[in-house]
Amino acid sequence: MRIDILTILPQLLDGPFRDSIMKRAQEKGLVEIHLHNIRDYSTHKQKSVDDYQYGGGAGMVMTIQPIADCIEKLKAERPYDEIIYMTPDGELLKQTVCNELSLKQNLIILCGHYKGVDQRVRDLFITREISIGSYVLSGGELGAAVLVDSIVRLLPGVLSDETSALTDSFQDNLLAPPVYTRPEEYKGLKVPDILLSGHTEKIDEWRAEQSLKRTQERRPDLLRD
Ligand code: ADE
């Protein structure tokens, strides 16, 4: 998989992909992540990437030219399955969206800033708009980091235990059950006997019950979906 991220703040995205699972996925050649500084594509003499909005009002709008030039250059090099715009008014990111995107070959992710991008960028290029939650971030970069992480960990070969992504919360619309490790007892709190029993069927049953209980208590909306 190849992911191209368009941003005016590439340094914000240096960190999230440099360690742990994201780092290993890139080292293993399972994903290529390319950061593009939108400012590098500006033909404006001061390399500006934003302007006042028509109709007045506070806040700048990201201009079409540098974004369009960058997207067009990338599209001339290879076909893209989706060109995603990170925006609070997009479709809410859910595990089903991550699963679907993890099956794609090439993705572009555009990060907005200020009041967002000129609507015509969205009309002309964007195939999918994604929000990571019902709150407003100062830019799309943190959202893009969340999206990329949630997709890349699903790529075959990225997680060492191949089954572990399947037992994540949300994979079956249920939250994950509680987990325990050593010691068997801490300050009077004991690991449930069933987990020490060695009885795998009973343990699976207990985990399924706990998942359902947690979901009913914390996210009943998932059971209605
Ligand atoms: N940009 C600003 N807020 C955002 C959000 N909630 N999700 C995705 N991108 C954003």
Coordinates of N, CA, C and O in Angstrom, one line a residue, residues 6-13 38-39 49-51 59-63 67 85-88 110-118 122 136-143:
L6 N -0.9 15.1 2.0 CA -0.7 16.5 1.6 C -1.0 17.4 2.8 O -2.1 17.3 3.4
T7 N 0.0 18.2 3.2 CA -0.1 19.0 4.4 C 0.7 20.3 4.3 O 1.7 20.3 3.6
I8 N 0.3 21.3 5.1 CA 1.2 22.4 5.2 C 2.1 22.3 6.4 O 3.0 23.2 6.6
L9 N 1.9 21.3 7.2 CA 2.8 21.0 8.4 C 3.3 19.6 8.4 O 3.0 18.8 9.3
P10 N 4.2 19.2 7.5 CA 4.7 17.9 7.4 C 5.4 17.5 8.7 O 5.4 16.3 9.1
Q11 N 6.0 18.4 9.4 CA 6.7 18.1 10.6 C 5.8 17.5 11.7 O 6.2 16.7 12.6
L12 N 4.5 17.9 11.6 CA 3.5 17.3 12.6 C 3.4 15.8 12.4 O 2.9 15.1 13.3
L13 N 3.7 15.3 11.2 CA 3.5 13.9 10.9 C 4.7 13.1 10.9 O 4.7 11.9 10.6
I38 N 2.4 21.1 1.0 CA 1.6 21.8 0.0 C 2.3 23.1 -0.4 O 2.2 23.5 -1.6
R39 N 3.0 23.7 0.5 CA 3.6 25.0 0.2 C 4.7 24.9 -0.9 O 4.9 25.8 -1.7
V49 N -0.4 29.8 0.7 CA -1.2 28.6 0.5 C -2.7 28.9 0.9 O -3.6 28.1 0.8
D50 N -2.9 30.2 1.3 CA -4.3 30.5 1.8 C -4.6 31.9 1.4 O -3.8 32.7 1.0
D51 N -5.9 32.3 1.5 CA -6.4 33.6 1.2 C -7.7 33.9 1.9 O -8.3 33.0 2.5
G59 N -11.2 34.1 9.3 CA -10.5 32.8 8.9 C -10.2 32.7 7.5 O -10.9 33.2 6.6
M60 N -9.0 32.1 7.2 CA -8.5 32.0 5.8 C -9.0 30.7 5.2 O -9.3 29.8 5.9
V61 N -8.9 30.6 3.9 CA -9.3 29.4 3.2 C -8.1 28.9 2.4 O -7.3 29.7 1.8
M62 N -7.8 27.6 2.4 CA -6.7 27.1 1.6 C -7.0 27.2 0.1 O -8.1 26.8 -0.3
T63 N -6.1 27.7 -0.7 CA -6.3 28.0 -2.1 C -6.2 26.7 -2.9 O -5.6 25.7 -2.5
I67 N -2.7 22.8 -4.0 CA -3.3 21.5 -3.7 C -3.6 20.7 -5.1 O -3.2 19.6 -5.2
Y85 N -10.3 13.7 2.2 CA -10.1 15.0 2.8 C -10.5 14.8 4.3 O -11.6 14.3 4.6
M86 N -9.6 15.2 5.2 CA -9.9 15.1 6.6 C -10.6 16.4 7.0 O -10.1 17.5 6.9
T87 N -11.8 16.2 7.5 CA -12.6 17.4 7.8 C -13.7 17.0 8.9 O -14.2 15.9 8.9
P88 N -14.0 17.9 9.8 CA -15.0 17.6 10.8 C -16.4 17.4 10.3 O -17.2 16.8 10.9
L110 N -5.6 14.4 2.2 CA -5.4 15.9 2.3 C -5.8 16.4 3.6 O -6.9 16.1 4.1
C111 N -4.9 17.1 4.2 CA -5.1 17.7 5.6 C -5.5 19.2 5.4 O -4.8 19.9 4.8
G112 N -6.6 19.6 6.0 CA -7.1 21.0 5.9 C -6.5 21.8 7.0 O -6.1 21.3 8.1
H113 N -6.6 23.1 6.9 CA -6.2 24.1 8.0 C -7.1 25.3 7.9 O -7.8 25.5 6.9
Y114 N -7.0 26.1 8.9 CA -7.8 27.4 8.9 C -9.3 27.0 8.8 O -9.8 26.1 9.5
K115 N -10.0 27.7 7.8 CA -11.4 27.4 7.6 C -11.6 26.2 6.7 O -12.7 25.9 6.3
G116 N -10.5 25.6 6.2 CA -10.6 24.5 5.3 C -10.2 24.8 3.9 O -9.6 25.9 3.7
V117 N -10.4 23.9 3.0 CA -10.0 24.2 1.6 C -11.1 24.8 0.8 O -12.3 24.6 1.1
D118 N -10.8 25.5 -0.3 CA -11.8 26.0 -1.2 C -12.7 24.8 -1.6 O -12.2 23.7 -2.0
R122 N -12.7 20.2 -3.1 CA -13.5 19.0 -2.7 C -14.3 18.5 -3.9 O -14.4 17.3 -4.2
V136 N -13.6 19.8 16.8 CA -12.8 20.4 15.8 C -11.3 20.4 16.2 O -11.0 20.9 17.3
L137 N -10.5 19.9 15.3 CA -9.0 20.0 15.6 C -8.5 21.2 14.9 O -9.1 21.8 14.0
S138 N -7.2 21.6 15.2 CA -6.7 22.8 14.5 C -6.2 22.5 13.1 O -6.0 23.4 12.3
G139 N -6.1 21.2 12.8 CA -5.8 20.9 11.4 C -6.1 19.4 11.2 O -6.4 18.7 12.1
G140 N -6.0 19.0 9.9 CA -6.3 17.6 9.6 C -5.2 16.6 9.9 O -5.4 15.4 9.8
E141 N -4.0 17.1 10.3 CA -2.9 16.2 10.5 C -3.1 15.1 11.5 O -2.7 13.9 11.3
L142 N -3.6 15.5 12.7 CA -3.8 14.5 13.8 C -4.8 13.5 13.3 O -4.7 12.3 13.6
G143 N -5.8 14.0 12.6 CA -6.8 13.0 12.1 C -6.2 12.1 11.1 O -6.5 10.9 11.1

